Amino acid sequence: GQIIHINRKGGEFSSSVMRSNFADSLLTVTDVAFHHEMSDLVLSCYGNGEIRLYHTNYMMPIKTWNLGCLGKRIKEIKWIESRSSCFSVIDEQDCFYLWDLLEDDTQPVLGKDLNDFGGITYSKASKEESNVPFAYFKRDSKSVEIHLFGKDWIRKSEKEFKKFSKLIKNYLISF
């Protein structure tokens, strides 16, 4: 399949419809996320729970996860800015999944069923450090509970970025 409408130069993305090459049904694109360091990589997620990794030079995805969220509609997908190979997904039932493609590129490394899950956002820990991911939970209309990710999820290294770049090259070769 291919994403029909997408804008990567600072414009707003509005969900569009794409046709799968493998079926006659239409799949709704529910969210997209461009990689923060490799702008030619984009993750897209769909109403059927499917996740696809695209390279902007190709019409077809270079990697597909059909059961990434056990078939549940995906609401949000984000790359973890402090880790090149990691992204997070939130499905329609507020289940939260963390993926680390260097650790396991077939399934999430963490999945949590969370009530009142608000989402993932990023904050600067200090001027010298990279953005720190944290999860927030809406407890009621007046309170929010915040949880920082562990140090393993905060670290960012050149070595990890090189490994991730090599993994992407392998995806492109096998594509």
mmCIF file of C-alpha atoms in Angstrom:
data_model
loop_
_atom_site.group_PDB
_atom_site.id
_atom_site.type_symbol
_atom_site.label_atom_id
_atom_site.label_comp_id
_atom_site.label_asym_id
_atom_site.label_seq_id
_atom_site.Cartn_x
_atom_site.Cartn_y
_atom_site.Cartn_z
ATOM 1 C CA GLY A 1 0.000 0.000 0.000
ATOM 2 C CA GLN A 2 0.956 3.629 -0.087
ATOM 3 C CA ILE A 3 0.069 6.702 1.881
ATOM 4 C CA ILE A 4 -1.752 9.037 -0.456
ATOM 5 C CA HIS A 5 -1.479 12.403 1.357
ATOM 6 C CA ILE A 6 1.497 13.255 3.531
ATOM 7 C CA ASN A 7 3.417 16.411 4.319
ATOM 8 C CA ARG A 8 6.806 16.319 6.025
ATOM 9 C CA LYS A 9 7.859 19.970 5.794
ATOM 10 C CA GLY A 10 6.233 21.342 8.930
ATOM 11 C CA GLY A 11 2.639 21.010 7.758
ATOM 12 C CA GLU A 12 -0.156 19.335 9.644
ATOM 13 C CA PHE A 13 -0.880 15.736 8.703
ATOM 14 C CA SER A 14 -4.502 14.827 8.314
ATOM 15 C CA SER A 15 -5.413 11.163 8.317
ATOM 16 C CA SER A 16 -6.069 9.832 4.867
ATOM 17 C CA VAL A 17 -7.269 6.603 3.362
ATOM 18 C CA MET A 18 -4.979 4.163 1.626
ATOM 19 C CA ARG A 19 -5.729 1.061 -0.383
ATOM 20 C CA SER A 20 -3.903 -2.113 0.485
ATOM 21 C CA ASN A 21 -2.299 -3.947 -2.417
ATOM 22 C CA PHE A 22 -3.179 -7.226 -0.716
ATOM 23 C CA ALA A 23 -6.895 -6.676 -0.196
ATOM 24 C CA ASP A 24 -9.754 -4.671 -1.614
ATOM 25 C CA SER A 25 -10.558 -3.071 1.721
ATOM 26 C CA LEU A 26 -9.628 0.477 2.655
ATOM 27 C CA LEU A 27 -7.392 1.034 5.656
ATOM 28 C CA THR A 28 -7.595 4.274 7.584
ATOM 29 C CA VAL A 29 -4.267 5.852 8.479
ATOM 30 C CA THR A 30 -4.696 6.888 12.115
ATOM 31 C CA ASP A 31 -1.303 8.492 12.795
ATOM 32 C CA VAL A 32 2.177 8.937 11.341
ATOM 33 C CA ALA A 33 5.546 9.792 12.862
ATOM 34 C CA PHE A 34 8.681 10.883 11.035
ATOM 35 C CA HIS A 35 11.953 9.772 12.576
ATOM 36 C CA HIS A 36 13.677 12.609 14.430
ATOM 37 C CA GLU A 37 17.167 11.872 13.002
ATOM 38 C CA MET A 38 16.430 10.046 9.748
ATOM 39 C CA SER A 39 13.737 12.166 8.111
ATOM 40 C CA ASP A 40 13.332 9.670 5.269
ATOM 41 C CA LEU A 41 11.781 7.135 7.700
ATOM 42 C CA VAL A 42 8.130 7.329 8.657
ATOM 43 C CA LEU A 43 6.002 5.046 10.810
ATOM 44 C CA SER A 44 2.325 4.840 9.951
ATOM 45 C CA CYS A 45 -0.408 3.073 11.867
ATOM 46 C CA TYR A 46 -3.830 1.936 10.810
ATOM 47 C CA GLY A 47 -7.329 1.301 12.034
ATOM 48 C CA ASN A 48 -6.788 -2.459 11.912
ATOM 49 C CA GLY A 49 -3.815 -2.335 14.329
ATOM 50 C CA GLU A 50 -1.170 -2.636 11.639
ATOM 51 C CA ILE A 51 2.101 -0.686 11.847
ATOM 52 C CA ARG A 52 4.241 0.019 8.791
ATOM 53 C CA LEU A 53 7.695 1.521 8.429
ATOM 54 C CA TYR A 54 8.189 3.443 5.198
ATOM 55 C CA HIS A 55 11.255 4.886 3.542
ATOM 56 C CA THR A 56 10.296 7.980 1.555
ATOM 57 C CA ASN A 57 12.049 6.653 -1.570
ATOM 58 C CA TYR A 58 9.703 3.657 -1.793
ATOM 59 C CA MET A 59 5.955 3.292 -2.258
ATOM 60 C CA MET A 60 5.758 0.023 -0.306
ATOM 61 C CA PRO A 61 6.610 -0.327 3.394
ATOM 62 C CA ILE A 62 10.069 -1.673 4.209
ATOM 63 C CA LYS A 63 8.745 -3.372 7.356
ATOM 64 C CA THR A 64 5.219 -4.312 8.449
ATOM 65 C CA TRP A 65 3.877 -5.485 11.789
ATOM 66 C CA ASN A 66 0.408 -6.959 11.248
ATOM 67 C CA LEU A 67 -0.359 -7.814 14.860
ATOM 68 C CA GLY A 68 1.577 -5.083 16.641
ATOM 69 C CA CYS A 69 -1.423 -4.180 18.798
ATOM 70 C CA LEU A 70 -3.291 -7.477 18.526
ATOM 71 C CA GLY A 71 -5.551 -6.070 15.821
ATOM 72 C CA LYS A 72 -6.746 -3.100 17.885
ATOM 73 C CA ARG A 73 -7.067 0.327 16.253
ATOM 74 C CA ILE A 74 -3.997 2.483 16.921
ATOM 75 C CA LYS A 75 -4.523 6.031 18.177
ATOM 76 C CA GLU A 76 -0.971 7.315 18.426
ATOM 77 C CA ILE A 77 2.543 6.410 17.392
ATOM 78 C CA LYS A 78 5.729 8.290 18.332
ATOM 79 C CA TRP A 79 9.439 7.755 17.949
ATOM 80 C CA ILE A 80 11.259 7.978 21.292
ATOM 81 C CA GLU A 81 13.532 10.959 20.652
ATOM 82 C CA SER A 82 16.213 9.842 23.069
ATOM 83 C CA ARG A 83 16.535 6.405 21.434
ATOM 84 C CA SER A 84 16.950 6.052 17.665
ATOM 85 C CA SER A 85 15.544 2.527 17.460
ATOM 86 C CA CYS A 86 12.549 2.946 19.787
ATOM 87 C CA PHE A 87 8.954 4.011 19.345
ATOM 88 C CA SER A 88 5.749 3.904 21.362
ATOM 89 C CA VAL A 89 2.204 3.029 20.376
ATOM 90 C CA ILE A 90 -1.138 3.629 22.087
ATOM 91 C CA ASP A 91 -4.135 1.625 20.910
ATOM 92 C CA GLU A 92 -7.854 2.390 21.141
ATOM 93 C CA GLN A 93 -8.143 0.695 24.539
ATOM 94 C CA ASP A 94 -5.293 2.793 25.996
ATOM 95 C CA CYS A 95 -2.840 -0.082 25.922
ATOM 96 C CA PHE A 96 0.693 1.235 25.740
ATOM 97 C CA TYR A 97 3.435 -0.571 23.795
ATOM 98 C CA LEU A 98 7.158 0.149 23.603
ATOM 99 C CA TRP A 99 9.174 -1.126 20.672
ATOM 100 C CA ASP A 100 12.961 -1.362 20.530
ATOM 101 C CA LEU A 101 13.865 -2.528 17.043
ATOM 102 C CA LEU A 102 17.434 -3.359 18.071
ATOM 103 C CA GLU A 103 16.262 -5.599 20.907
ATOM 104 C CA ASP A 104 13.371 -7.283 19.051
ATOM 105 C CA ASP A 105 12.087 -6.113 15.680
ATOM 106 C CA THR A 106 9.163 -8.567 15.626
ATOM 107 C CA GLN A 107 7.097 -7.399 18.603
ATOM 108 C CA PRO A 108 6.931 -4.809 21.389
ATOM 109 C CA VAL A 109 9.421 -5.195 24.237
ATOM 110 C CA LEU A 110 6.841 -3.842 26.692
ATOM 111 C CA GLY A 111 3.065 -3.771 26.722
ATOM 112 C CA LYS A 112 0.897 -2.301 29.470
ATOM 113 C CA ASP A 113 -2.858 -2.032 29.819
ATOM 114 C CA LEU A 114 -3.312 1.375 31.413
ATOM 115 C CA ASN A 115 -6.465 3.070 32.610
ATOM 116 C CA ASP A 116 -6.862 6.760 31.856
ATOM 117 C CA PHE A 117 -3.639 6.839 29.876
ATOM 118 C CA GLY A 118 -2.920 10.343 28.626
ATOM 119 C CA GLY A 119 0.019 9.744 26.322
ATOM 120 C CA ILE A 120 3.729 10.111 25.808
ATOM 121 C CA THR A 121 5.434 13.443 25.547
ATOM 122 C CA TYR A 122 8.993 14.732 25.842
ATOM 123 C CA SER A 123 10.689 17.216 28.103
ATOM 124 C CA LYS A 124 14.221 18.524 28.441
ATOM 125 C CA ALA A 125 15.855 17.152 31.590
ATOM 126 C CA SER A 126 18.546 19.792 31.256
ATOM 127 C CA LYS A 127 20.090 21.924 28.534
ATOM 128 C CA GLU A 128 22.898 19.402 28.046
ATOM 129 C CA GLU A 129 20.731 16.272 27.804
ATOM 130 C CA SER A 130 18.453 15.096 25.043
ATOM 131 C CA ASN A 131 14.686 15.093 25.367
ATOM 132 C CA VAL A 132 13.489 12.779 28.130
ATOM 133 C CA PRO A 133 10.366 10.732 27.413
ATOM 134 C CA PHE A 134 7.726 10.526 30.102
ATOM 135 C CA ALA A 135 4.264 9.039 30.337
ATOM 136 C CA TYR A 136 1.380 10.909 31.872
ATOM 137 C CA PHE A 137 -1.880 9.582 33.247
ATOM 138 C CA LYS A 138 -5.084 11.567 33.634
ATOM 139 C CA ARG A 139 -6.437 10.753 37.081
ATOM 140 C CA ASP A 140 -9.387 13.151 36.992
ATOM 141 C CA SER A 141 -10.178 16.533 35.492
ATOM 142 C CA LYS A 142 -7.786 18.315 37.891
ATOM 143 C CA SER A 143 -4.807 15.999 38.330
ATOM 144 C CA VAL A 144 -2.169 14.362 36.178
ATOM 145 C CA GLU A 145 0.312 11.710 37.270
ATOM 146 C CA ILE A 146 3.725 11.796 35.543
ATOM 147 C CA HIS A 147 6.218 8.918 35.229
ATOM 148 C CA LEU A 148 9.705 9.370 33.790
ATOM 149 C CA PHE A 149 11.114 6.527 31.755
ATOM 150 C CA GLY A 150 14.056 4.644 33.269
ATOM 151 C CA LYS A 151 17.633 5.600 32.456
ATOM 152 C CA ASP A 152 17.815 2.742 29.914
ATOM 153 C CA TRP A 153 15.241 4.595 27.822
ATOM 154 C CA ILE A 154 16.887 7.988 28.206
ATOM 155 C CA ARG A 155 20.391 7.195 27.033
ATOM 156 C CA LYS A 156 21.333 8.046 23.490
ATOM 157 C CA SER A 157 24.561 6.890 21.931
ATOM 158 C CA GLU A 158 26.251 7.165 18.570
ATOM 159 C CA LYS A 159 26.834 3.400 18.682
ATOM 160 C CA GLU A 160 23.103 2.730 18.955
ATOM 161 C CA PHE A 161 22.357 5.113 16.076
ATOM 162 C CA LYS A 162 24.914 3.294 13.885
ATOM 163 C CA LYS A 163 23.346 -0.082 14.748
ATOM 164 C CA PHE A 164 19.907 1.288 13.922
ATOM 165 C CA SER A 165 21.154 2.705 10.601
ATOM 166 C CA LYS A 166 22.583 -0.719 9.747
ATOM 167 C CA LEU A 167 19.264 -2.383 10.627
ATOM 168 C CA ILE A 168 17.410 0.010 8.307
ATOM 169 C CA LYS A 169 19.900 -0.725 5.512
ATOM 170 C CA ASN A 170 19.213 -4.446 6.028
ATOM 171 C CA TYR A 171 15.466 -3.785 5.738
ATOM 172 C CA LEU A 172 16.088 -1.914 2.481
ATOM 173 C CA ILE A 173 18.293 -4.710 1.113
ATOM 174 C CA SER A 174 15.700 -7.377 1.925
ATOM 175 C CA PHE A 175 12.959 -5.182 0.480
#
